[in-house]
PDB file of C-alpha atoms in Angstrom:
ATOM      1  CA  UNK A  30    -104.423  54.855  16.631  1.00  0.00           C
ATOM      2  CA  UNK A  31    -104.495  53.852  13.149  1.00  0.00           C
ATOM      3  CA  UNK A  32    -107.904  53.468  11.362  1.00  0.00           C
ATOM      4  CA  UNK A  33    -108.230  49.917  11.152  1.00  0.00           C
ATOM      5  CA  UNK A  34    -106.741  48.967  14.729  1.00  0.00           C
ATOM      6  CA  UNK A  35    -108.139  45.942  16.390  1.00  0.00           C
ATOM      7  CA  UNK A  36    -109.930  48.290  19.625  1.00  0.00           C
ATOM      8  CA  UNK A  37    -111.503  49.953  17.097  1.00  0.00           C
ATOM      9  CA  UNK A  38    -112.857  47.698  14.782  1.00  0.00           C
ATOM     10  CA  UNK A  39    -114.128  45.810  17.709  1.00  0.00           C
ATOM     11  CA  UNK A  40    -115.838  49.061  19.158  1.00  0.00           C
ATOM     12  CA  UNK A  41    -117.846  49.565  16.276  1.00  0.00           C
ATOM     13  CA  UNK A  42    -118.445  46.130  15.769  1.00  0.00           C
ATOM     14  CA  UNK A  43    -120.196  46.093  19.080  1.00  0.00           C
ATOM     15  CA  UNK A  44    -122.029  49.583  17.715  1.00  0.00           C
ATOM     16  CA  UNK A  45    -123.307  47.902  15.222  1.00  0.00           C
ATOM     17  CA  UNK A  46    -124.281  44.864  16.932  1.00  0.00           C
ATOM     18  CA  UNK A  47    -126.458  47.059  19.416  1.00  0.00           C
ATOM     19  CA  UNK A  48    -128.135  48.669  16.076  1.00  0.00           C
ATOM     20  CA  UNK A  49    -129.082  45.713  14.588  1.00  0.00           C
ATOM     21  CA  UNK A  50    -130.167  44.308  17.649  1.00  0.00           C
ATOM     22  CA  UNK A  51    -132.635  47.677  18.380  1.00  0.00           C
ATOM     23  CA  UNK A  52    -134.424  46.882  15.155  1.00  0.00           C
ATOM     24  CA  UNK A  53    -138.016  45.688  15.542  1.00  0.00           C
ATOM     25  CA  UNK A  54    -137.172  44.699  18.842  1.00  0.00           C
ATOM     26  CA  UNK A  55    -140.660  46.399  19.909  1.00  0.00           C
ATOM     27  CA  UNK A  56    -142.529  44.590  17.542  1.00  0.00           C
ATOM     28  CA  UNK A  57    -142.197  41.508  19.114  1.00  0.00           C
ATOM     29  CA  UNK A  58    -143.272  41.785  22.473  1.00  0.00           C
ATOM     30  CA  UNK A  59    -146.836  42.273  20.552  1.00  0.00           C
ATOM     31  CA  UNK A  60    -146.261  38.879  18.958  1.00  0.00           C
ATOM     32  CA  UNK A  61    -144.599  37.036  21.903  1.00  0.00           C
ATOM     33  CA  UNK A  62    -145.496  36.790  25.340  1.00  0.00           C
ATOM     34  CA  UNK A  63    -143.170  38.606  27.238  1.00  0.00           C
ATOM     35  CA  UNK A  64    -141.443  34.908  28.515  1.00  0.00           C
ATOM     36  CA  UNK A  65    -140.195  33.894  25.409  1.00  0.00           C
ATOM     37  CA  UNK A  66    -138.100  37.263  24.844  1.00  0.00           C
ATOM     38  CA  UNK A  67    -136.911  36.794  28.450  1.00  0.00           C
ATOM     39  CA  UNK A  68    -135.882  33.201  27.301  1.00  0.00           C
ATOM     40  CA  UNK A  69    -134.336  34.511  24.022  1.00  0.00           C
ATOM     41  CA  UNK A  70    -132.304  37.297  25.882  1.00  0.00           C
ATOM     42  CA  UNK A  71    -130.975  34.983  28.334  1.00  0.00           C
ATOM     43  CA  UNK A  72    -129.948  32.780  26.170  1.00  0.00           C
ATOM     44  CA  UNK A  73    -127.834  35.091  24.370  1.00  0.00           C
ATOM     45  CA  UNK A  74    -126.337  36.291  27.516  1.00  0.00           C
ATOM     46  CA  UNK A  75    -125.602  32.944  28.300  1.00  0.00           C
ATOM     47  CA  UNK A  76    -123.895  32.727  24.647  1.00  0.00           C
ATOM     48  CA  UNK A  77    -122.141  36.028  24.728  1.00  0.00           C
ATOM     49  CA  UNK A  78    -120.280  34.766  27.661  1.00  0.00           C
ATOM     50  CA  UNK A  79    -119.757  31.916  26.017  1.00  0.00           C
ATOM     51  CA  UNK A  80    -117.886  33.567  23.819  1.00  0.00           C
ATOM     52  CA  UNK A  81    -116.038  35.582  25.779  1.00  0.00           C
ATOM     53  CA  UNK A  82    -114.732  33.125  27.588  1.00  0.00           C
ATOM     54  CA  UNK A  83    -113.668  31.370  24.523  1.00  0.00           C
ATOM     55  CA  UNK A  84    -112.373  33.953  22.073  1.00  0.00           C
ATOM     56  CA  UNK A  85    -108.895  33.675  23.760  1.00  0.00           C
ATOM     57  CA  UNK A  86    -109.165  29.810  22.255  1.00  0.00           C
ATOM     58  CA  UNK A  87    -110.542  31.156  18.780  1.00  0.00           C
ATOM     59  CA  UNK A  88    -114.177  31.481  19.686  1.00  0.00           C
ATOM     60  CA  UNK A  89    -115.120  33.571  15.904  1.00  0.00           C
ATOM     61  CA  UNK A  90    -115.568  37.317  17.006  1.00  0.00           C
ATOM     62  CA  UNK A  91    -118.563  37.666  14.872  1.00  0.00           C
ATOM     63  CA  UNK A  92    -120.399  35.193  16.693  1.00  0.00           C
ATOM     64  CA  UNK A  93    -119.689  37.360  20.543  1.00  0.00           C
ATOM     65  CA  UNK A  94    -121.056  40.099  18.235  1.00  0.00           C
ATOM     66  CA  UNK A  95    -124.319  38.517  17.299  1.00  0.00           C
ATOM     67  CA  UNK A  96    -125.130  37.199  20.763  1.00  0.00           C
ATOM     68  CA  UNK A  97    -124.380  40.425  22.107  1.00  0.00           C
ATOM     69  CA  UNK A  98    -126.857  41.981  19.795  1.00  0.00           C
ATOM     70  CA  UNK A  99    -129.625  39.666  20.640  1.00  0.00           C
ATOM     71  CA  UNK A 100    -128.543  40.160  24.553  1.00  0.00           C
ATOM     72  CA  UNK A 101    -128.658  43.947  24.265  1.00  0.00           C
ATOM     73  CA  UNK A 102    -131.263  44.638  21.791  1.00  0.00           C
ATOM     74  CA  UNK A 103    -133.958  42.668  23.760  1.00  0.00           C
ATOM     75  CA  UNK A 104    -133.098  43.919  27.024  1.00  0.00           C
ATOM     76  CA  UNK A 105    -134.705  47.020  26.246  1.00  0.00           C
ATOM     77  CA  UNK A 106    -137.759  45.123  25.797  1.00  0.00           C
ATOM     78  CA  UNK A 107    -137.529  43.080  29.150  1.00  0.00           C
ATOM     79  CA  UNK A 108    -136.532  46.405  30.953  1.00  0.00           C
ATOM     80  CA  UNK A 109    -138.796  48.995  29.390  1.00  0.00           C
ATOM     81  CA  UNK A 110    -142.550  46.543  28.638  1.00  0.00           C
ATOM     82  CA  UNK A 111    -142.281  44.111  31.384  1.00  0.00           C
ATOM     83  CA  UNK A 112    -143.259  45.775  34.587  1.00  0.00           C
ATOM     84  CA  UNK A 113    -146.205  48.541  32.575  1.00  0.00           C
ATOM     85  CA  UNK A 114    -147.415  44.785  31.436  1.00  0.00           C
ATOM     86  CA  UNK A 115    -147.219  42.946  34.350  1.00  0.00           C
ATOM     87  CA  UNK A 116    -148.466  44.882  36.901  1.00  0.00           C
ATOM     88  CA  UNK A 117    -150.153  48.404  35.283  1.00  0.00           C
ATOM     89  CA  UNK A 118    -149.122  51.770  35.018  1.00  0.00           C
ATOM     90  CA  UNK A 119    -150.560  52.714  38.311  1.00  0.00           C
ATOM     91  CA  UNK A 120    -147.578  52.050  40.485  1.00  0.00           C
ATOM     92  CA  UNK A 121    -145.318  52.272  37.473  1.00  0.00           C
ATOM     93  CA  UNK A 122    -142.628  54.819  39.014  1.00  0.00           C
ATOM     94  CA  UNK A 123    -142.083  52.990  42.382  1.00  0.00           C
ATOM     95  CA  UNK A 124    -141.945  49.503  40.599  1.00  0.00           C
ATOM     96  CA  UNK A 125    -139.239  50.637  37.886  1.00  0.00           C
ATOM     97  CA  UNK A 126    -137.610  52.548  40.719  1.00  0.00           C
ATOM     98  CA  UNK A 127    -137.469  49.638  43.006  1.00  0.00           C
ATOM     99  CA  UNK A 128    -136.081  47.642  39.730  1.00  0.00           C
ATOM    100  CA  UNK A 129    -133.781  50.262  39.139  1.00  0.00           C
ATOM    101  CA  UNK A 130    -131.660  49.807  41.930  1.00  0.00           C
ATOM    102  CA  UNK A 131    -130.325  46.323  41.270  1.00  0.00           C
ATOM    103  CA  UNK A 132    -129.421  47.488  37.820  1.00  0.00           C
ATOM    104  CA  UNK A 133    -127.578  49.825  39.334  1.00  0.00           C
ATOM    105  CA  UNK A 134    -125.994  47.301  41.635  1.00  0.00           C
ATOM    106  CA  UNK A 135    -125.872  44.884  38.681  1.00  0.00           C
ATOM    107  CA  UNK A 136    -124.006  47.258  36.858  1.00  0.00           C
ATOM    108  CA  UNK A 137    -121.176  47.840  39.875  1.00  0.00           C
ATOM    109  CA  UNK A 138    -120.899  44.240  40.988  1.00  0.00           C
ATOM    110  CA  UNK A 139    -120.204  43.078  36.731  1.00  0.00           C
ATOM    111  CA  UNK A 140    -117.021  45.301  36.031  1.00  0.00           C
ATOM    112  CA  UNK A 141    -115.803  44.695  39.257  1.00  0.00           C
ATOM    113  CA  UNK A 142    -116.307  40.715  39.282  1.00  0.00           C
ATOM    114  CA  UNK A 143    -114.251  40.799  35.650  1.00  0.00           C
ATOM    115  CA  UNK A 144    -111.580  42.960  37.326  1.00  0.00           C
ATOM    116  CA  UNK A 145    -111.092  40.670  40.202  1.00  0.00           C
ATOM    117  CA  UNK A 146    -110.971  37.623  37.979  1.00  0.00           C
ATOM    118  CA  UNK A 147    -107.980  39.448  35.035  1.00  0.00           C
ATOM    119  CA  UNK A 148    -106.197  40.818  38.419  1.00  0.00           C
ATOM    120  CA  UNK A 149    -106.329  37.140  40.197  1.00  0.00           C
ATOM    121  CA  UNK A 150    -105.992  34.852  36.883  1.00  0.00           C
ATOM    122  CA  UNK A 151    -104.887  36.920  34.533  1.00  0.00           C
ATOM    123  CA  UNK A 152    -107.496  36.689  31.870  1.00  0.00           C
ATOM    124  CA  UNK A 153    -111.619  37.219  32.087  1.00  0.00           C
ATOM    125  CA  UNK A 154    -112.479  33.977  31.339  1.00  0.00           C
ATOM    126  CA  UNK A 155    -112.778  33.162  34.874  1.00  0.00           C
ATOM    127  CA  UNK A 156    -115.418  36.156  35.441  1.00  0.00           C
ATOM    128  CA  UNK A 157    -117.381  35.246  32.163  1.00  0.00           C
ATOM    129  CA  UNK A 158    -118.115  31.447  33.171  1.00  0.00           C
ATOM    130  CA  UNK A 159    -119.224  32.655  36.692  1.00  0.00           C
ATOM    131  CA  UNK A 160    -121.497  35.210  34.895  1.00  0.00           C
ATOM    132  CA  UNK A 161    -122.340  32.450  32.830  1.00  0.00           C
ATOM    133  CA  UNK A 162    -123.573  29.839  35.168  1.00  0.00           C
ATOM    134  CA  UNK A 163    -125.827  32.640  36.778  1.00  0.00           C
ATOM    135  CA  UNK A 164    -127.227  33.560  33.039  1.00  0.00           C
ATOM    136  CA  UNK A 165    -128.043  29.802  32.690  1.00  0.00           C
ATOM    137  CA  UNK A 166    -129.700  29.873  36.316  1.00  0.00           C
ATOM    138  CA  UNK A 167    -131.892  32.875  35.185  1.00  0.00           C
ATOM    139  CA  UNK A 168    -132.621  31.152  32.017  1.00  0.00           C
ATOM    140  CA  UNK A 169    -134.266  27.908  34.025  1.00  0.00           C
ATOM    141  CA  UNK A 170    -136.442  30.000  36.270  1.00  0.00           C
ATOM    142  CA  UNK A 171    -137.490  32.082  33.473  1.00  0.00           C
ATOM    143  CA  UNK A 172    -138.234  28.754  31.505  1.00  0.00           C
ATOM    144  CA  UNK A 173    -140.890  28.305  34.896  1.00  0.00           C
ATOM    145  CA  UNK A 174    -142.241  31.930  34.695  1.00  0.00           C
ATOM    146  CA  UNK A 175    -145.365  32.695  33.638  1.00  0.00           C
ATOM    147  CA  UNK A 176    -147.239  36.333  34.130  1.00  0.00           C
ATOM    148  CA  UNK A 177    -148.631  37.274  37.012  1.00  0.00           C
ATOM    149  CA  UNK A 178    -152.451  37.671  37.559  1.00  0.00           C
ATOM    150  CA  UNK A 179    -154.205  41.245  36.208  1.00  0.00           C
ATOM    151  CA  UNK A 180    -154.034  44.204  38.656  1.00  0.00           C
ATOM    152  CA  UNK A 181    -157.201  44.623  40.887  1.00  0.00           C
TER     153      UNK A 181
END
């Protein structure tokens, strides 16, 4: 394909969303409580799908890429910190294990829920404001979390 096509500008665009969105994403779980990145995240799930489901009705691309930064740069955070923070390093492997699986299962259900919906309606948006309403769901109860009590 030529050097400027669309699925290639887009594919580094979302490269170099994730890279911005690594950078000093560390640094602020020492600053924040672990909540408020959770909140953060969410919320730019909850945006990127936004998005999504809106760039067919000019939705600006560069604002899908910045909410997918945020989404994917702090999800290292939630998924690496959270459970050595919560609940010690003791159990560490069985707890990130256990956690493990659902991101695997996470990971099958997604693609296949935004198959279903182009194959049924033609388009994603469909799958994106599903995956949406669930984001803003998360986002509510994570608005209610707080950490749980220090390992015995």
């Amino acid at each position: 394909p030529p050097p400027f096509s669309s699925r290639r500008r887009n594919t580094r665009l979302c490269k170099l969303s994730r890279g911005l969105g690594d950078v000093y994403k560390r640094q602020l779980s020492d600053y924040f409580k672990l909540k408020y990145v959770l909140v953060v995240q969410l919320a730019g799930l909850t945006l990127k799908l936004a998005m999504l489901a809106l760039l067919p009705y000019g939705a600006p691309l560069w604002a899908l890429v910045v909410c997918h930064a945020v989404n994917t740069g702090l999800f290292g955070v939630i998924a690496n910190i959270t459970w050595a923070r919560y609940f010690g390093r003791t159990h560490l492997g069985s707890i990130s294990g256990f956690v493990m699986a659902f991101q695997v299962a996470g990971s099958a259900a997604g693609p296949y829920l935004f198959i279903l919906s182009l194959d049924l309606t033609g388009a994603y948006t469909v799958a994106a404001l599903v995956s949406m309403v669930a984001a803003v769901v998360l986002f509510v109860f994570a608005l209610r979390v707080d950490q749980p009590a220090a390992p015995r």
